[in-house]
Amino acid sequence: MKIVSRKKASSGRVREPLVRNMRKKYQLWLMLLPAVVSIAVFHYGPMYGIQLAFREFDFTKGLTGGEFVGMKYFLKFFRSFQFADIIRNTFAISFTSLLLGFPVPIILALMMNQIRNKGMRKTIQTIFYAPHFISTVVLVGFLNVLLAPNTGIISSMLGLFGITGNLLGDKTAFVPVYVLSDIWQHVGWNSIIYLAALSSVDTQLYDAARVDGAGKWQTIWHVDIPCLTPTMIIMLILSMGNILSVGFEKIFLMQNSTNLSVAEVISTYVYKIGIRSNQYSYSAAIGLFNTLVNFAMLMLVNRISRKVSETSLF
């Protein structure tokens, strides 16, 4: 990933021709080739099917043989009685996850960076990294067991404070359960990039802070956080680029008849419309709308970041 800053963009440095660079560093380009092929095949290749959102799909005629209907399926989705609920649910889960989940890995990285004992630090890192490798199906199974009414450990503990009932079936508890369990599962893994950024901080900055009499909190505030700011901005931009791409598997597995009104999001709705109901053109239009909103948010936040700070994706 290339981070473009105003200072670098205005440096006027002459770039090396691409062909000459490829000949000179062909080993690196060969290492990059599998990733390029993978992206071309699995990301750019399927874009050929985008036209399905503008056609009346016919099995006998293929992707390009159906009748062109223009914006028919987009308007159908916008006029659907479920449109407002689906958009509201998707934004509610996404923004709550971003608001609560974005700062936690940063805080964890700052805390682990203060641990000087290597053995203890590796142990703590392993403890926080391990949940990331738990399967989504297994995680939802854990939630069903831990939050089971009357028998679940967490439900029993919450009952001591007067909180009772089926939390997985409670409409008001669905978003907190989803977000908090997601933070628990991925906080350690998401903190890796911030730990990597902290490892590259010039040690002379810490020495200068000690000479000036700065304590740990002052060092974190005046040294660590400023050094993390460019990484934080880039991660925020990338997160905004996926604002409507709420994870399908976990939400789908957590859905039930009692919480469906707050748990139905774009990804699960596309699956039900496209796969279960065989409305491929309609589901393609909804998926394309989702992608366009994500792209618009990415461009908007990147533009704001470029104007406010010196850091942006492009």
PDB file of C-alpha atoms in Angstrom:
ATOM      1  CA  MET A   1       0.000   0.000   0.000  1.00  0.00           C
ATOM      2  CA  LYS A   2       1.363   3.382  -0.998  1.00  0.00           C
ATOM      3  CA  ILE A   3       0.654   6.328   1.246  1.00  0.00           C
ATOM      4  CA  VAL A   4       0.782   9.594  -0.620  1.00  0.00           C
ATOM      5  CA  SER A   5       1.565  12.812   1.220  1.00  0.00           C
ATOM      6  CA  ARG A   6       1.600  16.359  -0.052  1.00  0.00           C
ATOM      7  CA  LYS A   7       5.259  16.763   0.728  1.00  0.00           C
ATOM      8  CA  LYS A   8       6.243  13.665  -1.228  1.00  0.00           C
ATOM      9  CA  ALA A   9       3.901  14.478  -4.089  1.00  0.00           C
ATOM     10  CA  SER A  10       5.493  17.886  -4.513  1.00  0.00           C
ATOM     11  CA  SER A  11       9.086  16.689  -4.256  1.00  0.00           C
ATOM     12  CA  GLY A  12       9.467  16.519  -8.040  1.00  0.00           C
ATOM     13  CA  ARG A  13      11.486  13.277  -7.919  1.00  0.00           C
ATOM     14  CA  VAL A  14      11.851  11.607 -11.321  1.00  0.00           C
ATOM     15  CA  ARG A  15      10.410   8.096 -11.352  1.00  0.00           C
ATOM     16  CA  GLU A  16      12.245   5.177 -12.887  1.00  0.00           C
ATOM     17  CA  PRO A  17      10.561   3.775 -16.043  1.00  0.00           C
ATOM     18  CA  LEU A  18       8.403   0.749 -15.274  1.00  0.00           C
ATOM     19  CA  VAL A  19      10.062  -1.562 -17.819  1.00  0.00           C
ATOM     20  CA  ARG A  20      13.531  -0.745 -16.553  1.00  0.00           C
ATOM     21  CA  ASN A  21      12.387  -1.250 -12.977  1.00  0.00           C
ATOM     22  CA  MET A  22      10.896  -4.662 -13.869  1.00  0.00           C
ATOM     23  CA  ARG A  23      14.137  -5.779 -15.510  1.00  0.00           C
ATOM     24  CA  LYS A  24      16.240  -4.520 -12.651  1.00  0.00           C
ATOM     25  CA  LYS A  25      14.098  -6.029  -9.888  1.00  0.00           C
ATOM     26  CA  TYR A  26      12.557  -8.980 -11.706  1.00  0.00           C
ATOM     27  CA  GLN A  27      12.806 -11.219  -8.613  1.00  0.00           C
ATOM     28  CA  LEU A  28      10.482  -8.917  -6.671  1.00  0.00           C
ATOM     29  CA  TRP A  29       8.080  -8.686  -9.604  1.00  0.00           C
ATOM     30  CA  LEU A  30       7.970 -12.469  -9.893  1.00  0.00           C
ATOM     31  CA  MET A  31       7.104 -12.683  -6.185  1.00  0.00           C
ATOM     32  CA  LEU A  32       4.314 -10.170  -6.798  1.00  0.00           C
ATOM     33  CA  LEU A  33       2.949 -12.037  -9.830  1.00  0.00           C
ATOM     34  CA  PRO A  34       0.780 -14.617  -7.955  1.00  0.00           C
ATOM     35  CA  ALA A  35      -0.943 -11.832  -6.012  1.00  0.00           C
ATOM     36  CA  VAL A  36      -1.579  -9.865  -9.211  1.00  0.00           C
ATOM     37  CA  VAL A  37      -3.003 -12.929 -10.961  1.00  0.00           C
ATOM     38  CA  SER A  38      -5.180 -13.741  -7.950  1.00  0.00           C
ATOM     39  CA  ILE A  39      -6.625 -10.225  -7.819  1.00  0.00           C
ATOM     40  CA  ALA A  40      -7.178 -10.182 -11.590  1.00  0.00           C
ATOM     41  CA  VAL A  41      -8.991 -13.533 -11.604  1.00  0.00           C
ATOM     42  CA  PHE A  42     -11.037 -13.303  -8.419  1.00  0.00           C
ATOM     43  CA  HIS A  43     -11.669  -9.541  -8.182  1.00  0.00           C
ATOM     44  CA  TYR A  44     -11.554  -7.964 -11.632  1.00  0.00           C
ATOM     45  CA  GLY A  45     -12.786 -11.031 -13.524  1.00  0.00           C
ATOM     46  CA  PRO A  46     -16.163 -11.224 -11.757  1.00  0.00           C
ATOM     47  CA  MET A  47     -16.791  -7.553 -12.595  1.00  0.00           C
ATOM     48  CA  TYR A  48     -17.899  -8.841 -16.012  1.00  0.00           C
ATOM     49  CA  GLY A  49     -21.072  -9.974 -14.272  1.00  0.00           C
ATOM     50  CA  ILE A  50     -21.967  -6.453 -13.115  1.00  0.00           C
ATOM     51  CA  GLN A  51     -24.089  -6.079 -16.232  1.00  0.00           C
ATOM     52  CA  LEU A  52     -26.451  -8.641 -14.724  1.00  0.00           C
ATOM     53  CA  ALA A  53     -27.788  -5.850 -12.502  1.00  0.00           C
ATOM     54  CA  PHE A  54     -29.047  -4.066 -15.635  1.00  0.00           C
ATOM     55  CA  ARG A  55     -30.478  -7.093 -17.439  1.00  0.00           C
ATOM     56  CA  GLU A  56     -33.376  -9.498 -17.057  1.00  0.00           C
ATOM     57  CA  PHE A  57     -31.406 -12.674 -16.372  1.00  0.00           C
ATOM     58  CA  ASP A  58     -32.336 -15.677 -18.474  1.00  0.00           C
ATOM     59  CA  PHE A  59     -30.667 -19.046 -17.895  1.00  0.00           C
ATOM     60  CA  THR A  60     -30.948 -19.947 -21.572  1.00  0.00           C
ATOM     61  CA  LYS A  61     -29.280 -16.728 -22.778  1.00  0.00           C
ATOM     62  CA  GLY A  62     -26.464 -16.291 -20.237  1.00  0.00           C
ATOM     63  CA  LEU A  63     -25.205 -13.100 -18.655  1.00  0.00           C
ATOM     64  CA  THR A  64     -25.312 -10.951 -21.779  1.00  0.00           C
ATOM     65  CA  GLY A  65     -28.378 -12.415 -23.483  1.00  0.00           C
ATOM     66  CA  GLY A  66     -31.068 -11.083 -21.193  1.00  0.00           C
ATOM     67  CA  GLU A  67     -33.178  -8.051 -21.983  1.00  0.00           C
ATOM     68  CA  PHE A  68     -31.661  -4.729 -20.922  1.00  0.00           C
ATOM     69  CA  VAL A  69     -33.883  -3.176 -18.219  1.00  0.00           C
ATOM     70  CA  GLY A  70     -31.679  -0.299 -17.046  1.00  0.00           C
ATOM     71  CA  MET A  71     -32.307   0.858 -13.468  1.00  0.00           C
ATOM     72  CA  LYS A  72     -35.365  -1.343 -12.951  1.00  0.00           C
ATOM     73  CA  TYR A  73     -33.943  -3.452 -10.119  1.00  0.00           C
ATOM     74  CA  PHE A  74     -32.254  -0.529  -8.396  1.00  0.00           C
ATOM     75  CA  LEU A  75     -35.584   1.317  -8.282  1.00  0.00           C
ATOM     76  CA  LYS A  76     -37.264  -1.870  -7.099  1.00  0.00           C
ATOM     77  CA  PHE A  77     -34.880  -2.053  -4.150  1.00  0.00           C
ATOM     78  CA  PHE A  78     -35.242   1.647  -3.318  1.00  0.00           C
ATOM     79  CA  ARG A  79     -39.040   1.327  -3.320  1.00  0.00           C
ATOM     80  CA  SER A  80     -39.050  -1.906  -1.334  1.00  0.00           C
ATOM     81  CA  PHE A  81     -40.712  -1.753   2.095  1.00  0.00           C
ATOM     82  CA  GLN A  82     -37.559  -3.429   3.501  1.00  0.00           C
ATOM     83  CA  PHE A  83     -35.132  -0.849   2.092  1.00  0.00           C
ATOM     84  CA  ALA A  84     -35.189   1.548   5.050  1.00  0.00           C
ATOM     85  CA  ASP A  85     -34.896  -1.239   7.639  1.00  0.00           C
ATOM     86  CA  ILE A  86     -32.036  -2.989   5.842  1.00  0.00           C
ATOM     87  CA  ILE A  87     -30.034   0.219   5.359  1.00  0.00           C
ATOM     88  CA  ARG A  88     -30.663   1.278   8.963  1.00  0.00           C
ATOM     89  CA  ASN A  89     -29.593  -2.112  10.328  1.00  0.00           C
ATOM     90  CA  THR A  90     -26.482  -2.213   8.160  1.00  0.00           C
ATOM     91  CA  PHE A  91     -25.371   1.286   9.114  1.00  0.00           C
ATOM     92  CA  ALA A  92     -26.178   0.709  12.798  1.00  0.00           C
ATOM     93  CA  ILE A  93     -24.018  -2.410  13.007  1.00  0.00           C
ATOM     94  CA  SER A  94     -21.231  -0.940  10.855  1.00  0.00           C
ATOM     95  CA  PHE A  95     -20.930   2.396  12.636  1.00  0.00           C
ATOM     96  CA  THR A  96     -21.203   0.811  16.073  1.00  0.00           C
ATOM     97  CA  SER A  97     -18.467  -1.659  15.151  1.00  0.00           C
ATOM     98  CA  LEU A  98     -16.314   1.183  13.825  1.00  0.00           C
ATOM     99  CA  LEU A  99     -16.969   3.500  16.760  1.00  0.00           C
ATOM    100  CA  LEU A 100     -16.244   0.903  19.435  1.00  0.00           C
ATOM    101  CA  GLY A 101     -13.911  -1.438  17.590  1.00  0.00           C
ATOM    102  CA  PHE A 102     -11.539   1.003  15.900  1.00  0.00           C
ATOM    103  CA  PRO A 103      -9.832   2.499  19.004  1.00  0.00           C
ATOM    104  CA  VAL A 104      -9.545  -0.764  20.978  1.00  0.00           C
ATOM    105  CA  PRO A 105      -6.674  -2.297  18.911  1.00  0.00           C
ATOM    106  CA  ILE A 106      -4.813   1.017  19.167  1.00  0.00           C
ATOM    107  CA  ILE A 107      -5.166   1.058  22.942  1.00  0.00           C
ATOM    108  CA  LEU A 108      -4.091  -2.585  23.147  1.00  0.00           C
ATOM    109  CA  ALA A 109      -1.018  -1.911  20.987  1.00  0.00           C
ATOM    110  CA  LEU A 110      -0.034   1.058  23.144  1.00  0.00           C
ATOM    111  CA  MET A 111      -0.394  -1.043  26.282  1.00  0.00           C
ATOM    112  CA  MET A 112       1.595  -3.990  24.926  1.00  0.00           C
ATOM    113  CA  ASN A 113       4.290  -1.622  23.714  1.00  0.00           C
ATOM    114  CA  GLN A 114       4.901  -0.649  27.339  1.00  0.00           C
ATOM    115  CA  ILE A 115       5.632  -4.257  28.391  1.00  0.00           C
ATOM    116  CA  ARG A 116       9.402  -4.726  28.515  1.00  0.00           C
ATOM    117  CA  ASN A 117       9.462  -8.378  29.582  1.00  0.00           C
ATOM    118  CA  LYS A 118       9.622 -10.270  26.263  1.00  0.00           C
ATOM    119  CA  GLY A 119       8.243 -13.510  27.691  1.00  0.00           C
ATOM    120  CA  MET A 120       5.228 -11.829  29.247  1.00  0.00           C
ATOM    121  CA  ARG A 121       4.667  -9.773  26.130  1.00  0.00           C
ATOM    122  CA  LYS A 122       4.629 -12.842  23.866  1.00  0.00           C
ATOM    123  CA  THR A 123       2.261 -14.637  26.230  1.00  0.00           C
ATOM    124  CA  ILE A 124      -0.184 -11.718  26.266  1.00  0.00           C
ATOM    125  CA  GLN A 125       0.031 -11.384  22.496  1.00  0.00           C
ATOM    126  CA  THR A 126      -0.752 -15.080  22.044  1.00  0.00           C
ATOM    127  CA  ILE A 127      -3.758 -14.809  24.355  1.00  0.00           C
ATOM    128  CA  PHE A 128      -5.179 -11.886  22.373  1.00  0.00           C
ATOM    129  CA  TYR A 129      -4.308 -13.331  18.937  1.00  0.00           C
ATOM    130  CA  ALA A 130      -5.823 -16.782  19.536  1.00  0.00           C
ATOM    131  CA  PRO A 131      -9.550 -15.833  19.234  1.00  0.00           C
ATOM    132  CA  HIS A 132      -8.966 -14.570  15.695  1.00  0.00           C
ATOM    133  CA  PHE A 133      -8.410 -18.135  14.516  1.00  0.00           C
ATOM    134  CA  ILE A 134     -11.701 -19.410  15.919  1.00  0.00           C
ATOM    135  CA  SER A 135     -14.160 -20.319  13.180  1.00  0.00           C
ATOM    136  CA  THR A 136     -17.202 -18.067  12.873  1.00  0.00           C
ATOM    137  CA  VAL A 137     -19.463 -21.098  13.253  1.00  0.00           C
ATOM    138  CA  VAL A 138     -17.673 -22.126  16.450  1.00  0.00           C
ATOM    139  CA  LEU A 139     -17.827 -18.570  17.801  1.00  0.00           C
ATOM    140  CA  VAL A 140     -21.584 -18.331  17.275  1.00  0.00           C
ATOM    141  CA  GLY A 141     -21.873 -21.745  18.939  1.00  0.00           C
ATOM    142  CA  PHE A 142     -20.000 -20.332  21.935  1.00  0.00           C
ATOM    143  CA  LEU A 143     -22.408 -17.400  22.044  1.00  0.00           C
ATOM    144  CA  ASN A 144     -25.407 -19.737  21.980  1.00  0.00           C
ATOM    145  CA  VAL A 145     -23.989 -21.688  24.908  1.00  0.00           C
ATOM    146  CA  LEU A 146     -22.753 -18.741  26.972  1.00  0.00           C
ATOM    147  CA  LEU A 147     -25.876 -16.632  26.415  1.00  0.00           C
ATOM    148  CA  ALA A 148     -28.434 -19.416  26.735  1.00  0.00           C
ATOM    149  CA  PRO A 149     -31.276 -18.330  29.070  1.00  0.00           C
ATOM    150  CA  ASN A 150     -30.911 -19.641  32.629  1.00  0.00           C
ATOM    151  CA  THR A 151     -28.048 -22.023  31.758  1.00  0.00           C
ATOM    152  CA  GLY A 152     -25.460 -19.818  30.075  1.00  0.00           C
ATOM    153  CA  ILE A 153     -22.564 -18.559  32.186  1.00  0.00           C
ATOM    154  CA  ILE A 154     -22.792 -14.985  30.934  1.00  0.00           C
ATOM    155  CA  SER A 155     -26.592 -14.997  31.176  1.00  0.00           C
ATOM    156  CA  SER A 156     -26.381 -16.212  34.784  1.00  0.00           C
ATOM    157  CA  MET A 157     -23.867 -13.481  35.653  1.00  0.00           C
ATOM    158  CA  LEU A 158     -26.012 -10.802  34.031  1.00  0.00           C
ATOM    159  CA  GLY A 159     -29.014 -12.167  35.917  1.00  0.00           C
ATOM    160  CA  LEU A 160     -27.352 -11.079  39.142  1.00  0.00           C
ATOM    161  CA  PHE A 161     -27.685  -7.489  37.912  1.00  0.00           C
ATOM    162  CA  GLY A 162     -31.293  -7.923  36.869  1.00  0.00           C
ATOM    163  CA  ILE A 163     -30.598  -8.543  33.168  1.00  0.00           C
ATOM    164  CA  THR A 164     -32.583 -11.597  32.130  1.00  0.00           C
ATOM    165  CA  GLY A 165     -33.996 -13.158  28.986  1.00  0.00           C
ATOM    166  CA  ASN A 166     -32.626 -14.519  25.726  1.00  0.00           C
ATOM    167  CA  LEU A 167     -29.979 -12.021  24.661  1.00  0.00           C
ATOM    168  CA  LEU A 168     -29.572 -13.573  21.209  1.00  0.00           C
ATOM    169  CA  GLY A 169     -33.278 -13.105  20.641  1.00  0.00           C
ATOM    170  CA  ASP A 170     -33.508  -9.636  22.156  1.00  0.00           C
ATOM    171  CA  LYS A 171     -33.694  -6.909  19.513  1.00  0.00           C
ATOM    172  CA  THR A 172     -31.952  -4.344  21.722  1.00  0.00           C
ATOM    173  CA  ALA A 173     -29.122  -6.747  22.616  1.00  0.00           C
ATOM    174  CA  PHE A 174     -28.311  -8.024  19.124  1.00  0.00           C
ATOM    175  CA  VAL A 175     -25.998  -5.175  18.084  1.00  0.00           C
ATOM    176  CA  PRO A 176     -24.068  -5.035  21.410  1.00  0.00           C
ATOM    177  CA  VAL A 177     -23.596  -8.828  21.387  1.00  0.00           C
ATOM    178  CA  TYR A 178     -22.398  -8.778  17.772  1.00  0.00           C
ATOM    179  CA  VAL A 179     -20.036  -5.832  18.226  1.00  0.00           C
ATOM    180  CA  LEU A 180     -18.535  -6.875  21.574  1.00  0.00           C
ATOM    181  CA  SER A 181     -17.941 -10.462  20.451  1.00  0.00           C
ATOM    182  CA  ASP A 182     -16.377  -9.156  17.225  1.00  0.00           C
ATOM    183  CA  ILE A 183     -14.042  -6.871  19.187  1.00  0.00           C
ATOM    184  CA  TRP A 184     -13.046  -9.744  21.477  1.00  0.00           C
ATOM    185  CA  GLN A 185     -12.294 -12.002  18.528  1.00  0.00           C
ATOM    186  CA  HIS A 186     -10.269  -9.598  16.378  1.00  0.00           C
ATOM    187  CA  VAL A 187      -8.764  -6.980  18.715  1.00  0.00           C
ATOM    188  CA  GLY A 188      -5.438  -8.814  19.039  1.00  0.00           C
ATOM    189  CA  TRP A 189      -5.083  -9.461  15.329  1.00  0.00           C
ATOM    190  CA  ASN A 190      -5.998  -5.883  14.406  1.00  0.00           C
ATOM    191  CA  SER A 191      -3.404  -4.536  16.829  1.00  0.00           C
ATOM    192  CA  ILE A 192      -0.531  -6.160  14.898  1.00  0.00           C
ATOM    193  CA  ILE A 193      -0.255  -3.343  12.366  1.00  0.00           C
ATOM    194  CA  TYR A 194      -0.111  -0.748  15.151  1.00  0.00           C
ATOM    195  CA  LEU A 195       2.550  -2.735  17.000  1.00  0.00           C
ATOM    196  CA  ALA A 196       4.542  -2.836  13.756  1.00  0.00           C
ATOM    197  CA  ALA A 197       4.229   0.931  13.447  1.00  0.00           C
ATOM    198  CA  LEU A 198       5.353   1.412  17.055  1.00  0.00           C
ATOM    199  CA  SER A 199       8.370  -0.823  16.486  1.00  0.00           C
ATOM    200  CA  SER A 200       9.614   1.600  13.827  1.00  0.00           C
ATOM    201  CA  VAL A 201       9.521   4.649  16.121  1.00  0.00           C
ATOM    202  CA  ASP A 202      12.945   6.252  16.470  1.00  0.00           C
ATOM    203  CA  THR A 203      14.334   5.358  19.919  1.00  0.00           C
ATOM    204  CA  GLN A 204      15.919   8.806  20.100  1.00  0.00           C
ATOM    205  CA  LEU A 205      12.436  10.233  20.562  1.00  0.00           C
ATOM    206  CA  TYR A 206      11.980   8.163  23.717  1.00  0.00           C
ATOM    207  CA  ASP A 207      15.409   9.207  24.969  1.00  0.00           C
ATOM    208  CA  ALA A 208      14.603  12.855  24.354  1.00  0.00           C
ATOM    209  CA  ALA A 209      11.284  12.458  26.179  1.00  0.00           C
ATOM    210  CA  ARG A 210      13.027  10.950  29.215  1.00  0.00           C
ATOM    211  CA  VAL A 211      15.561  13.758  29.237  1.00  0.00           C
ATOM    212  CA  ASP A 212      12.717  16.258  29.247  1.00  0.00           C
ATOM    213  CA  GLY A 213      11.207  14.468  32.245  1.00  0.00           C
ATOM    214  CA  ALA A 214       8.222  12.935  30.451  1.00  0.00           C
ATOM    215  CA  GLY A 215       6.443  10.049  32.171  1.00  0.00           C
ATOM    216  CA  LYS A 216       4.841   7.044  30.501  1.00  0.00           C
ATOM    217  CA  TRP A 217       1.540   8.767  29.781  1.00  0.00           C
ATOM    218  CA  GLN A 218       3.270  11.857  28.417  1.00  0.00           C
ATOM    219  CA  THR A 219       5.520   9.677  26.238  1.00  0.00           C
ATOM    220  CA  ILE A 220       2.508   7.834  24.844  1.00  0.00           C
ATOM    221  CA  TRP A 221       0.671  11.091  24.157  1.00  0.00           C
ATOM    222  CA  HIS A 222       3.559  13.040  22.631  1.00  0.00           C
ATOM    223  CA  VAL A 223       5.594  10.262  20.964  1.00  0.00           C
ATOM    224  CA  ASP A 224       3.613   7.070  20.350  1.00  0.00           C
ATOM    225  CA  ILE A 225       0.280   8.520  19.260  1.00  0.00           C
ATOM    226  CA  PRO A 226       1.761  11.069  16.790  1.00  0.00           C
ATOM    227  CA  CYS A 227       3.818   8.257  15.237  1.00  0.00           C
ATOM    228  CA  LEU A 228       0.689   6.098  14.973  1.00  0.00           C
ATOM    229  CA  THR A 229      -1.468   8.830  13.445  1.00  0.00           C
ATOM    230  CA  PRO A 230      -0.661   8.123   9.752  1.00  0.00           C
ATOM    231  CA  THR A 231      -1.388   4.411  10.252  1.00  0.00           C
ATOM    232  CA  MET A 232      -4.594   5.214  12.115  1.00  0.00           C
ATOM    233  CA  ILE A 233      -5.769   7.465   9.292  1.00  0.00           C
ATOM    234  CA  ILE A 234      -5.075   4.853   6.621  1.00  0.00           C
ATOM    235  CA  MET A 235      -6.871   2.151   8.609  1.00  0.00           C
ATOM    236  CA  LEU A 236      -9.830   4.485   9.160  1.00  0.00           C
ATOM    237  CA  ILE A 237     -10.054   5.210   5.432  1.00  0.00           C
ATOM    238  CA  LEU A 238      -9.984   1.490   4.635  1.00  0.00           C
ATOM    239  CA  SER A 239     -12.629   0.829   7.287  1.00  0.00           C
ATOM    240  CA  MET A 240     -14.910   3.481   5.806  1.00  0.00           C
ATOM    241  CA  GLY A 241     -14.453   1.800   2.427  1.00  0.00           C
ATOM    242  CA  ASN A 242     -16.162  -1.279   3.878  1.00  0.00           C
ATOM    243  CA  ILE A 243     -18.799   0.530   5.893  1.00  0.00           C
ATOM    244  CA  LEU A 244     -21.702  -1.442   4.388  1.00  0.00           C
ATOM    245  CA  SER A 245     -19.837  -4.732   4.050  1.00  0.00           C
ATOM    246  CA  VAL A 246     -20.972  -6.223   7.337  1.00  0.00           C
ATOM    247  CA  GLY A 247     -19.752  -9.788   7.756  1.00  0.00           C
ATOM    248  CA  PHE A 248     -22.296 -12.174   6.262  1.00  0.00           C
ATOM    249  CA  GLU A 249     -21.468 -15.429   8.045  1.00  0.00           C
ATOM    250  CA  LYS A 250     -21.699 -14.259  11.637  1.00  0.00           C
ATOM    251  CA  ILE A 251     -24.859 -12.208  11.225  1.00  0.00           C
ATOM    252  CA  PHE A 252     -26.549 -14.962   9.232  1.00  0.00           C
ATOM    253  CA  LEU A 253     -25.759 -17.521  11.921  1.00  0.00           C
ATOM    254  CA  MET A 254     -26.950 -15.189  14.689  1.00  0.00           C
ATOM    255  CA  GLN A 255     -30.259 -14.452  12.994  1.00  0.00           C
ATOM    256  CA  ASN A 256     -33.473 -15.962  14.317  1.00  0.00           C
ATOM    257  CA  SER A 257     -37.171 -15.236  14.078  1.00  0.00           C
ATOM    258  CA  THR A 258     -37.144 -12.876  17.067  1.00  0.00           C
ATOM    259  CA  ASN A 259     -34.226 -10.613  16.084  1.00  0.00           C
ATOM    260  CA  LEU A 260     -34.629 -10.608  12.294  1.00  0.00           C
ATOM    261  CA  SER A 261     -36.049  -7.082  12.226  1.00  0.00           C
ATOM    262  CA  VAL A 262     -32.700  -5.685  13.488  1.00  0.00           C
ATOM    263  CA  ALA A 263     -30.401  -8.410  12.110  1.00  0.00           C
ATOM    264  CA  GLU A 264     -31.285  -8.285   8.417  1.00  0.00           C
ATOM    265  CA  VAL A 265     -28.463  -6.493   6.566  1.00  0.00           C
ATOM    266  CA  ILE A 266     -27.574  -6.052   2.912  1.00  0.00           C
ATOM    267  CA  SER A 267     -25.304  -9.106   2.692  1.00  0.00           C
ATOM    268  CA  THR A 268     -27.847 -11.515   4.187  1.00  0.00           C
ATOM    269  CA  TYR A 269     -30.681  -9.992   2.146  1.00  0.00           C
ATOM    270  CA  VAL A 270     -28.683 -10.447  -1.075  1.00  0.00           C
ATOM    271  CA  TYR A 271     -28.114 -14.100  -0.193  1.00  0.00           C
ATOM    272  CA  LYS A 272     -31.797 -14.735   0.461  1.00  0.00           C
ATOM    273  CA  ILE A 273     -32.931 -12.884  -2.658  1.00  0.00           C
ATOM    274  CA  GLY A 274     -30.275 -14.268  -4.987  1.00  0.00           C
ATOM    275  CA  ILE A 275     -29.667 -17.833  -3.815  1.00  0.00           C
ATOM    276  CA  ARG A 276     -32.920 -18.804  -2.132  1.00  0.00           C
ATOM    277  CA  SER A 277     -35.334 -16.909  -4.394  1.00  0.00           C
ATOM    278  CA  ASN A 278     -33.302 -17.155  -7.629  1.00  0.00           C
ATOM    279  CA  GLN A 279     -33.689 -13.420  -8.306  1.00  0.00           C
ATOM    280  CA  TYR A 280     -30.160 -13.010  -9.630  1.00  0.00           C
ATOM    281  CA  SER A 281     -30.581  -9.663 -11.370  1.00  0.00           C
ATOM    282  CA  TYR A 282     -32.242  -8.150  -8.311  1.00  0.00           C
ATOM    283  CA  SER A 283     -29.531  -9.407  -5.949  1.00  0.00           C
ATOM    284  CA  ALA A 284     -26.810  -8.225  -8.347  1.00  0.00           C
ATOM    285  CA  ALA A 285     -28.312  -4.734  -8.337  1.00  0.00           C
ATOM    286  CA  ILE A 286     -28.397  -4.652  -4.523  1.00  0.00           C
ATOM    287  CA  GLY A 287     -24.805  -5.881  -4.337  1.00  0.00           C
ATOM    288  CA  LEU A 288     -23.678  -3.248  -6.839  1.00  0.00           C
ATOM    289  CA  PHE A 289     -25.456  -0.538  -4.859  1.00  0.00           C
ATOM    290  CA  ASN A 290     -23.613  -1.728  -1.754  1.00  0.00           C
ATOM    291  CA  THR A 291     -20.269  -1.552  -3.565  1.00  0.00           C
ATOM    292  CA  LEU A 292     -20.950   1.930  -4.938  1.00  0.00           C
ATOM    293  CA  VAL A 293     -21.807   3.273  -1.479  1.00  0.00           C
ATOM    294  CA  ASN A 294     -18.604   1.768  -0.068  1.00  0.00           C
ATOM    295  CA  PHE A 295     -16.581   3.288  -2.908  1.00  0.00           C
ATOM    296  CA  ALA A 296     -18.201   6.699  -2.401  1.00  0.00           C
ATOM    297  CA  MET A 297     -17.426   6.607   1.320  1.00  0.00           C
ATOM    298  CA  LEU A 298     -13.821   5.600   0.595  1.00  0.00           C
ATOM    299  CA  MET A 299     -13.335   8.476  -1.835  1.00  0.00           C
ATOM    300  CA  LEU A 300     -15.028  10.986   0.470  1.00  0.00           C
ATOM    301  CA  VAL A 301     -13.029  10.096   3.586  1.00  0.00           C
ATOM    302  CA  ASN A 302      -9.801   9.901   1.572  1.00  0.00           C
ATOM    303  CA  ARG A 303     -10.456  13.365   0.128  1.00  0.00           C
ATOM    304  CA  ILE A 304     -11.195  14.799   3.581  1.00  0.00           C
ATOM    305  CA  SER A 305      -8.043  13.191   4.978  1.00  0.00           C
ATOM    306  CA  ARG A 306      -5.948  14.609   2.142  1.00  0.00           C
ATOM    307  CA  LYS A 307      -7.232  18.104   2.855  1.00  0.00           C
ATOM    308  CA  VAL A 308      -7.024  17.938   6.637  1.00  0.00           C
ATOM    309  CA  SER A 309      -3.760  16.047   6.977  1.00  0.00           C
ATOM    310  CA  GLU A 310      -0.819  15.031   4.829  1.00  0.00           C
ATOM    311  CA  THR A 311      -1.837  11.380   4.734  1.00  0.00           C
ATOM    312  CA  SER A 312      -4.139   9.651   2.241  1.00  0.00           C
ATOM    313  CA  LEU A 313      -4.352   6.503   0.148  1.00  0.00           C
ATOM    314  CA  PHE A 314      -3.943   8.375  -3.142  1.00  0.00           C
TER     315      PHE A 314
END
